[in-house]
mmCIF file of C-alpha atoms in Angstrom:
data_model
loop_
_atom_site.group_PDB
_atom_site.id
_atom_site.type_symbol
_atom_site.label_atom_id
_atom_site.label_comp_id
_atom_site.label_asym_id
_atom_site.label_seq_id
_atom_site.Cartn_x
_atom_site.Cartn_y
_atom_site.Cartn_z
ATOM 1 C CA MET A 61 -3.877 16.481 13.478
ATOM 2 C CA ASP A 62 -3.596 18.997 10.637
ATOM 3 C CA LYS A 63 -0.374 17.350 9.525
ATOM 4 C CA ASP A 64 -2.127 13.982 9.432
ATOM 5 C CA LYS A 65 -4.998 15.443 7.405
ATOM 6 C CA GLU A 66 -2.547 16.974 4.992
ATOM 7 C CA ARG A 67 -0.630 13.713 4.621
ATOM 8 C CA ARG A 68 -3.852 11.812 3.915
ATOM 9 C CA LYS A 69 -4.927 14.422 1.402
ATOM 10 C CA ARG A 70 -1.582 14.225 -0.347
ATOM 11 C CA LEU A 71 -1.784 10.421 -0.485
ATOM 12 C CA ALA A 72 -5.363 10.587 -1.767
ATOM 13 C CA SER A 73 -4.301 12.870 -4.600
ATOM 14 C CA LEU A 74 -1.690 10.423 -5.932
ATOM 15 C CA PRO A 75 -2.430 8.662 -9.228
ATOM 16 C CA PHE A 76 -4.246 5.336 -8.765
ATOM 17 C CA SER A 77 -1.238 3.384 -10.117
ATOM 18 C CA GLU A 78 0.981 4.952 -7.437
ATOM 19 C CA LYS A 79 -1.546 4.182 -4.728
ATOM 20 C CA LEU A 80 -1.676 0.559 -5.858
ATOM 21 C CA LYS A 81 2.094 0.294 -5.413
ATOM 22 C CA ILE A 82 1.669 1.555 -1.831
ATOM 23 C CA LEU A 83 -1.153 -0.967 -1.325
ATOM 24 C CA GLU A 84 1.167 -3.756 -2.412
ATOM 25 C CA LYS A 85 3.787 -2.612 0.098
ATOM 26 C CA LEU A 86 1.164 -2.432 2.876
ATOM 27 C CA ARG A 87 -0.060 -5.905 1.965
ATOM 28 C CA ASP A 88 3.494 -7.344 1.954
ATOM 29 C CA ARG A 89 4.204 -5.754 5.338
ATOM 30 C CA ASP A 90 0.980 -7.233 6.689
ATOM 31 C CA ARG A 91 1.884 -10.665 5.363
ATOM 32 C CA ALA A 92 5.356 -10.432 6.913
ATOM 33 C CA ILE A 93 3.866 -9.516 10.296
ATOM 34 C CA ALA A 94 1.349 -12.361 10.026
ATOM 35 C CA ALA A 95 4.091 -14.845 9.077
ATOM 36 C CA SER A 96 6.270 -13.762 12.003
ATOM 37 C CA GLY A 97 3.582 -14.886 14.433
ATOM 38 C CA LEU A 98 3.489 -11.538 16.177
ATOM 39 C CA ARG A 99 -0.296 -11.398 15.886
ATOM 40 C CA LYS A 100 -0.848 -14.845 17.347
ATOM 41 C CA THR A 101 -0.155 -14.008 20.967
ATOM 42 C CA LYS A 102 -2.285 -11.439 22.627
ATOM 43 C CA VAL A 103 -0.459 -10.272 25.716
ATOM 44 C CA ARG A 104 -2.773 -8.794 28.281
ATOM 45 C CA ALA A 105 -1.632 -6.919 31.299
ATOM 46 C CA PRO A 106 -2.439 -8.887 34.449
ATOM 47 C CA ILE A 107 -5.369 -7.553 36.436
ATOM 48 C CA ASP A 108 -4.157 -5.751 39.491
ATOM 49 C CA LYS A 109 -6.475 -6.993 42.243
ATOM 50 C CA SER A 110 -4.860 -4.889 44.908
ATOM 51 C CA VAL A 111 -6.548 -1.729 43.610
ATOM 52 C CA MET B 143 -1.632 -5.301 -10.629
ATOM 53 C CA LYS B 144 -1.105 -4.685 -14.355
ATOM 54 C CA ALA B 145 -0.807 -8.416 -15.140
ATOM 55 C CA LYS B 146 -3.870 -9.141 -13.039
ATOM 56 C CA LEU B 147 -5.977 -6.571 -14.834
ATOM 57 C CA GLU B 148 -4.786 -7.803 -18.227
ATOM 58 C CA MET B 149 -5.875 -11.303 -17.267
ATOM 59 C CA ILE B 150 -9.296 -10.081 -16.117
ATOM 60 C CA ASN B 151 -9.692 -7.997 -19.278
ATOM 61 C CA GLY B 152 -8.848 -11.145 -21.232
ATOM 62 C CA MET B 153 -11.801 -12.877 -19.576
ATOM 63 C CA LEU B 154 -13.991 -9.888 -20.408
ATOM 64 C CA ASN B 155 -12.959 -10.017 -24.070
ATOM 65 C CA ASP B 156 -13.496 -13.784 -24.196
ATOM 66 C CA GLY B 157 -17.002 -13.442 -22.729
ATOM 67 C CA VAL B 158 -16.161 -15.412 -19.578
ATOM 68 C CA ILE B 159 -17.329 -12.406 -17.573
ATOM 69 C CA GLY B 160 -19.507 -9.409 -18.328
ATOM 70 C CA LYS B 161 -18.734 -5.946 -17.084
ATOM 71 C CA TYR B 162 -16.551 -5.825 -13.981
ATOM 72 C CA ALA B 163 -15.310 -3.159 -11.587
ATOM 73 C CA ILE B 164 -12.885 -2.974 -8.690
ATOM 74 C CA ALA B 165 -14.710 -2.621 -5.359
ATOM 75 C CA GLY B 166 -13.807 -2.900 -1.673
ATOM 76 C CA ALA B 167 -10.724 -1.300 -0.144
ATOM 77 C CA VAL B 168 -8.826 -1.255 -3.445
ATOM 78 C CA GLY B 169 -11.756 0.488 -5.125
ATOM 79 C CA ALA B 170 -11.969 2.991 -2.263
ATOM 80 C CA THR B 171 -8.250 3.663 -2.664
ATOM 81 C CA PHE B 172 -9.076 5.205 -6.038
ATOM 82 C CA TYR B 173 -10.661 8.099 -4.069
ATOM 83 C CA LEU B 174 -8.895 7.962 -0.691
ATOM 84 C CA GLU B 175 -5.437 7.376 0.693
ATOM 85 C CA PRO B 176 -4.277 3.751 0.269
ATOM 86 C CA LEU B 177 -6.234 1.447 2.606
ATOM 87 C CA ALA B 178 -4.505 -1.714 3.763
ATOM 88 C CA THR B 179 -6.171 -4.846 2.457
ATOM 89 C CA ALA B 180 -5.284 -8.457 1.894
ATOM 90 C CA ASP B 181 -7.287 -8.980 -1.280
ATOM 91 C CA VAL B 182 -9.009 -7.377 -4.214
ATOM 92 C CA ASP B 183 -12.795 -7.427 -4.530
ATOM 93 C CA ILE B 184 -14.121 -7.454 -8.063
ATOM 94 C CA PHE B 185 -17.826 -7.011 -8.761
ATOM 95 C CA VAL B 186 -18.773 -8.809 -11.890
ATOM 96 C CA MET B 187 -21.714 -9.429 -14.187
ATOM 97 C CA LEU B 188 -21.881 -13.092 -15.013
ATOM 98 C CA PRO B 189 -23.154 -14.256 -18.374
ATOM 99 C CA THR B 190 -25.728 -17.032 -18.013
ATOM 100 C CA ALA B 191 -25.164 -20.282 -19.808
ATOM 101 C CA PRO B 192 -27.483 -20.769 -22.817
ATOM 102 C CA GLY B 193 -30.781 -22.318 -21.690
ATOM 103 C CA SER B 194 -29.984 -21.744 -18.030
ATOM 104 C CA SER B 195 -30.665 -18.998 -15.523
ATOM 105 C CA LEU B 196 -27.952 -20.259 -13.215
ATOM 106 C CA LEU B 197 -25.129 -17.856 -12.458
ATOM 107 C CA THR B 198 -21.877 -19.447 -11.445
ATOM 108 C CA LEU B 199 -18.332 -18.312 -10.781
ATOM 109 C CA GLY B 200 -17.067 -21.678 -12.034
ATOM 110 C CA PRO B 201 -16.012 -20.489 -15.519
ATOM 111 C CA ILE B 202 -13.951 -17.644 -13.998
ATOM 112 C CA TYR B 203 -12.084 -19.988 -11.698
ATOM 113 C CA ASP B 204 -11.627 -22.587 -14.477
ATOM 114 C CA CYS B 205 -10.282 -19.922 -16.819
ATOM 115 C CA LEU B 206 -7.861 -18.491 -14.255
ATOM 116 C CA ARG B 207 -6.716 -21.922 -13.096
ATOM 117 C CA ALA B 208 -5.977 -22.770 -16.737
ATOM 118 C CA ARG B 209 -3.722 -19.688 -16.754
ATOM 119 C CA GLY B 210 -1.773 -20.898 -13.754
ATOM 120 C CA CYS B 211 -3.667 -19.154 -10.939
ATOM 121 C CA GLN B 212 -4.188 -20.944 -7.637
ATOM 122 C CA ALA B 213 -7.480 -21.049 -5.759
ATOM 123 C CA GLU B 214 -7.247 -20.023 -2.101
ATOM 124 C CA GLY B 215 -10.594 -20.737 -0.457
ATOM 125 C CA GLU B 216 -13.144 -18.369 -1.980
ATOM 126 C CA ARG B 217 -10.392 -16.334 -3.572
ATOM 127 C CA ILE B 218 -8.087 -16.985 -6.465
ATOM 128 C CA VAL B 219 -4.531 -15.676 -6.538
ATOM 129 C CA VAL B 220 -3.974 -13.683 -9.710
ATOM 130 C CA GLY B 221 -0.388 -12.472 -9.949
ATOM 131 C CA THR B 222 0.464 -11.542 -6.369
ATOM 132 C CA TRP B 223 -3.058 -10.589 -5.307
ATOM 133 C CA PRO B 224 -5.782 -12.846 -3.953
ATOM 134 C CA VAL B 225 -8.901 -11.810 -5.858
ATOM 135 C CA GLN B 226 -12.481 -12.366 -4.827
ATOM 136 C CA PHE B 227 -15.039 -12.184 -7.620
ATOM 137 C CA ARG B 228 -18.463 -11.182 -6.374
ATOM 138 C CA PRO B 229 -21.491 -11.441 -8.641
ATOM 139 C CA ALA B 230 -23.453 -8.183 -8.664
ATOM 140 C CA HIS B 231 -26.652 -9.799 -7.438
ATOM 141 C CA SER B 232 -28.425 -6.883 -5.745
ATOM 142 C CA ALA B 233 -30.007 -3.898 -7.488
ATOM 143 C CA LEU B 234 -27.538 -1.582 -5.734
ATOM 144 C CA LYS B 235 -24.524 -3.568 -6.887
ATOM 145 C CA GLN B 236 -25.845 -3.854 -10.439
ATOM 146 C CA GLU B 237 -26.389 -0.107 -10.576
ATOM 147 C CA ALA B 238 -22.904 0.463 -9.127
ATOM 148 C CA LEU B 239 -21.420 -1.745 -11.794
ATOM 149 C CA THR B 240 -23.242 -0.110 -14.699
ATOM 150 C CA GLN B 241 -22.125 3.332 -13.480
ATOM 151 C CA ALA B 242 -18.539 2.336 -12.670
ATOM 152 C CA VAL B 243 -15.781 4.781 -13.528
ATOM 153 C CA GLU B 244 -13.404 3.892 -16.314
ATOM 154 C CA THR B 245 -9.719 4.423 -15.568
ATOM 155 C CA GLU B 246 -6.257 3.151 -16.471
ATOM 156 C CA VAL B 247 -3.710 1.361 -14.322
ATOM 157 C CA GLU B 248 -0.225 1.306 -15.849
ATOM 158 C CA GLY B 249 -1.788 1.729 -19.275
ATOM 159 C CA VAL B 250 -4.387 -1.000 -18.784
ATOM 160 C CA ARG B 251 -8.060 -0.044 -19.040
ATOM 161 C CA THR B 252 -10.166 -0.942 -16.029
ATOM 162 C CA TRP B 253 -13.212 0.148 -14.037
ATOM 163 C CA VAL B 254 -13.699 1.206 -10.417
ATOM 164 C CA LEU B 255 -17.009 1.619 -8.582
ATOM 165 C CA GLY B 256 -18.064 5.225 -8.022
ATOM 166 C CA ALA B 257 -17.317 6.750 -4.613
ATOM 167 C CA GLU B 258 -21.003 7.178 -3.734
ATOM 168 C CA HIS B 259 -21.806 3.588 -4.662
ATOM 169 C CA LEU B 260 -18.851 2.333 -2.614
ATOM 170 C CA ALA B 261 -20.168 4.313 0.357
ATOM 171 C CA ALA B 262 -23.730 3.017 -0.173
ATOM 172 C CA ILE B 263 -22.512 -0.579 -0.440
ATOM 173 C CA ALA B 264 -20.453 -0.085 2.727
ATOM 174 C CA LEU B 265 -23.549 1.222 4.502
ATOM 175 C CA GLN B 266 -25.548 -1.772 3.317
ATOM 176 C CA ALA B 267 -22.819 -4.181 4.527
ATOM 177 C CA GLY B 268 -22.749 -2.384 7.880
ATOM 178 C CA ARG B 269 -19.620 -3.882 9.467
ATOM 179 C CA ALA B 270 -17.323 -1.728 11.626
ATOM 180 C CA LYS B 271 -14.729 -1.487 8.846
ATOM 181 C CA ASP B 272 -17.463 -0.425 6.401
ATOM 182 C CA HIS B 273 -18.559 2.351 8.742
ATOM 183 C CA ALA B 274 -14.940 3.467 9.110
ATOM 184 C CA ARG B 275 -14.665 3.641 5.327
ATOM 185 C CA ILE B 276 -17.811 5.772 5.002
ATOM 186 C CA LEU B 277 -16.332 8.176 7.531
ATOM 187 C CA GLN B 278 -13.156 8.369 5.472
ATOM 188 C CA PHE B 279 -15.179 9.207 2.360
ATOM 189 C CA LEU B 280 -17.005 11.947 4.248
ATOM 190 C CA GLU B 281 -13.938 13.373 6.009
ATOM 191 C CA GLN B 282 -12.067 13.652 2.744
ATOM 192 C CA ASP B 283 -15.003 15.121 0.806
ATOM 193 C CA ALA B 284 -14.669 12.228 -1.597
ATOM 194 C CA VAL B 285 -18.428 11.796 -2.094
ATOM 195 C CA ASP B 286 -21.081 14.019 -3.578
ATOM 196 C CA ALA B 287 -23.595 14.132 -0.686
ATOM 197 C CA ASP B 288 -26.643 14.741 -2.924
ATOM 198 C CA LYS B 289 -25.713 11.891 -5.226
ATOM 199 C CA LEU B 290 -25.171 9.593 -2.243
ATOM 200 C CA ILE B 291 -28.583 10.472 -0.779
ATOM 201 C CA ARG B 292 -30.279 9.778 -4.125
ATOM 202 C CA ILE B 293 -28.618 6.355 -4.292
ATOM 203 C CA LEU B 294 -29.582 5.592 -0.691
ATOM 204 C CA ALA B 295 -33.179 6.620 -1.380
ATOM 205 C CA ARG B 296 -33.399 4.454 -4.517
ATOM 206 C CA HIS B 297 -32.192 1.432 -2.585
ATOM 207 C CA GLU B 298 -34.157 1.997 0.632
ATOM 208 C CA LEU B 299 -31.114 2.726 2.733
ATOM 209 C CA LEU B 300 -32.167 6.081 4.163
ATOM 210 C CA ALA B 301 -33.214 4.629 7.525
ATOM 211 C CA LYS B 302 -29.818 2.955 7.819
ATOM 212 C CA TRP B 303 -28.181 6.258 6.861
ATOM 213 C CA GLU B 304 -30.063 8.099 9.631
ATOM 214 C CA THR B 305 -28.916 5.504 12.154
ATOM 215 C CA PHE B 306 -25.345 5.852 10.890
ATOM 216 C CA LYS B 307 -25.510 9.638 11.153
ATOM 217 C CA ARG B 308 -26.901 9.531 14.696
ATOM 218 C CA LYS B 309 -24.123 7.195 15.738
ATOM 219 C CA TYR B 310 -21.109 8.686 14.006
ATOM 220 C CA LEU B 311 -21.713 12.225 12.760
#
């Protein structure tokens, strides 16, 4: 948890221009995932009625 | 992002728009770690046409389309980013815009809403993702608590703030 906090703090302290480059990468990754159709199918575990 | 901001600054210089500032997740990223988002929200003051009190986003879209940008529903794609221009119609948003922070992105001058105003606007919007963003501002000490409370009081959001605190803090 501390490591995560530290990572977020480090990212927050980056210059805005650097953060925007990361944002663009996040956005492109999101678009790629959306285009692959991975988000279209929600797979739910079947309900186990025997329990 | 640089090309996009240059284009928006061009509209500012040409009087197509009044003051503008980056809001939403991209605005919050100015203060926090980068927050994934699909588009850029821009709060904007719109000049009224002479003899009219009607505010319209039409001139912005016409101007950007003339520069080769494509409309995508309510948004318009400027460079590689879909951008949503939002008129600052409420008192809170107008205040946020007038007090926006000036900064530079890759040498281009631009403005970003203040952290406390972003948090107040998120509280006013009240969706789950807005609440999550407020928590991020608080966890990372990115807001001045006194300043935030003063803004919330001015815009009658203290009751909403109490509800938020009871639920999440």
